[in-house]
Each structure stands twice: as C-alpha cells, then as structure tokens.
Amino acid sequence: MKRTRLILIFCALAAVLLLVSCRTAPIYNINDAAIPQAAQGPMTMQQVQNAIVKAGTGLGWNMRVIKPGLIEATLNIRAHQAVVDITYDQQDYSINYKSSINLKYNGTKIHSNYNGWIQNLSQAINNNLAVMQ
C-alpha cells in the first residue's frame, strides 16, 4: 500500500514538473527584419521610429525612445514584465530581450507567452511599415 502511494505521488510530481517545463521555450529575438523600401526611396529614420512606436503603443507596450536607432519597450501584464531593446535603421530592425520579471527566464528559456508577445510586436511593426509606403 505504501509503495503504491509513493509511486502515485512520484507520478503526480513528474506530471507537474512536465507541465511547468512545457510553459517555457527558447527565447525568441527578431534579428535584422527587413524594412520595405518605397518606390521613392528608403523611409527616414523618423518614419521608421514612428511606425515602431505606434505599433508597440497599440499593443500596450510602453515605448521609450533612448536615442535615434534605439527604443526600449516595456510590456506589463498583471505581475509580469518584459523589456526589450528595439534597434533600427532605414534598412532593418531587431527586437532583443533585455530583462523580465516573473517570466521564468533562466538565461536561455522564458515563458512561452513572451515569444508570442514578440511575434505580435514584430507583426504590428511590419504592418505599420507597410502602410507608410
């Protein structure tokens, strides 16, 4: 009887650990995403910045321009926080992890929701850039 109970407890703990580990994934960064070029030539740095800030703000990110070519974006959801650096020029942009709170970041993996937030941000940036052409 004790042995059966120990086996059940062990299996339950293993299942819980498996479920918890499934909620993390390798961290997702966007590197050198191309900025579409309009027929009249490349967008200005200000146009690219405006498109990025508008995209992030529309998704609830706090967008802080550090300097031309660098925006720090922060997303706060309940007790979770993600902070990324967005670097850009007239040809491409990148979104890279900077820090987080309560997202199970361990140096290589992070809560899987983070990756979805980054993909959504990138898609919104791409949509805004396309409209500006």
Tab-separated table of C-alpha atoms in Angstrom, residues 21-89:
chain	number	residue	atom	x	y	z
A	21	SER	CA	8.569	22.894	-18.114
A	22	CYS	CA	6.252	22.956	-21.157
A	23	ARG	CA	5.414	26.563	-20.423
A	24	THR	CA	8.937	27.726	-21.274
A	25	ALA	CA	10.603	27.936	-24.647
A	26	PRO	CA	13.902	29.146	-26.081
A	27	ILE	CA	13.907	32.937	-26.104
A	28	TYR	CA	12.798	34.444	-29.407
A	29	ASN	CA	14.559	37.503	-30.781
A	30	ILE	CA	13.973	39.243	-34.102
A	31	ASN	CA	17.242	39.948	-35.897
A	32	ASP	CA	17.577	42.213	-38.927
A	33	ALA	CA	13.947	42.164	-40.102
A	34	ALA	CA	13.897	43.990	-43.422
A	35	ILE	CA	12.129	47.313	-43.709
A	36	PRO	CA	10.235	47.537	-47.001
A	37	GLN	CA	11.554	50.161	-49.400
A	38	ALA	CA	9.102	52.546	-51.042
A	39	ALA	CA	9.377	53.432	-54.740
A	40	GLN	CA	10.519	56.956	-53.810
A	41	GLY	CA	13.389	55.581	-51.708
A	42	PRO	CA	14.034	54.450	-48.143
A	43	MET	CA	11.986	55.719	-45.221
A	44	THR	CA	13.571	58.280	-42.962
A	45	MET	CA	14.760	57.274	-39.506
A	46	GLN	CA	11.885	59.334	-38.077
A	47	GLN	CA	9.327	57.435	-40.166
A	48	VAL	CA	10.733	54.093	-39.023
A	49	GLN	CA	10.733	55.262	-35.409
A	50	ASN	CA	7.132	56.469	-35.693
A	51	ALA	CA	5.998	53.139	-37.157
A	52	ILE	CA	7.705	51.165	-34.369
A	53	VAL	CA	6.384	53.390	-31.577
A	54	LYS	CA	2.853	53.319	-33.000
A	55	ALA	CA	2.945	49.514	-33.301
A	56	GLY	CA	4.142	48.962	-29.748
A	57	THR	CA	1.808	51.527	-28.203
A	58	GLY	CA	-1.140	49.944	-29.997
A	59	LEU	CA	-0.333	46.614	-28.334
A	60	GLY	CA	0.073	48.076	-24.839
A	61	TRP	CA	3.870	48.381	-24.810
A	62	ASN	CA	5.423	51.444	-23.170
A	63	MET	CA	7.778	52.737	-25.873
A	64	ARG	CA	10.691	54.923	-24.757
A	65	VAL	CA	12.992	56.406	-27.379
A	66	ILE	CA	16.505	56.247	-25.943
A	67	LYS	CA	18.175	57.776	-28.999
A	68	PRO	CA	17.710	57.607	-32.771
A	69	GLY	CA	18.026	53.945	-33.665
A	70	LEU	CA	17.175	52.599	-30.190
A	71	ILE	CA	13.824	52.192	-28.439
A	72	GLU	CA	13.290	50.454	-25.113
A	73	ALA	CA	9.882	48.779	-24.990
A	74	THR	CA	8.251	47.528	-21.778
A	75	LEU	CA	5.140	45.369	-21.525
A	76	ASN	CA	3.420	44.945	-18.154
A	77	ILE	CA	0.749	42.259	-17.888
A	78	ARG	CA	-0.572	41.551	-14.396
A	79	ALA	CA	2.533	40.637	-12.358
A	80	HIS	CA	4.679	40.008	-15.443
A	81	GLN	CA	7.029	42.380	-17.216
A	82	ALA	CA	9.041	42.069	-20.414
A	83	VAL	CA	11.599	44.635	-21.536
A	84	VAL	CA	13.186	44.600	-24.987
A	85	ASP	CA	15.555	46.785	-26.959
A	86	ILE	CA	14.446	47.616	-30.483
A	87	THR	CA	17.291	48.744	-32.699
A	88	TYR	CA	16.598	50.058	-36.170
A	89	ASP	CA	17.887	51.973	-39.142
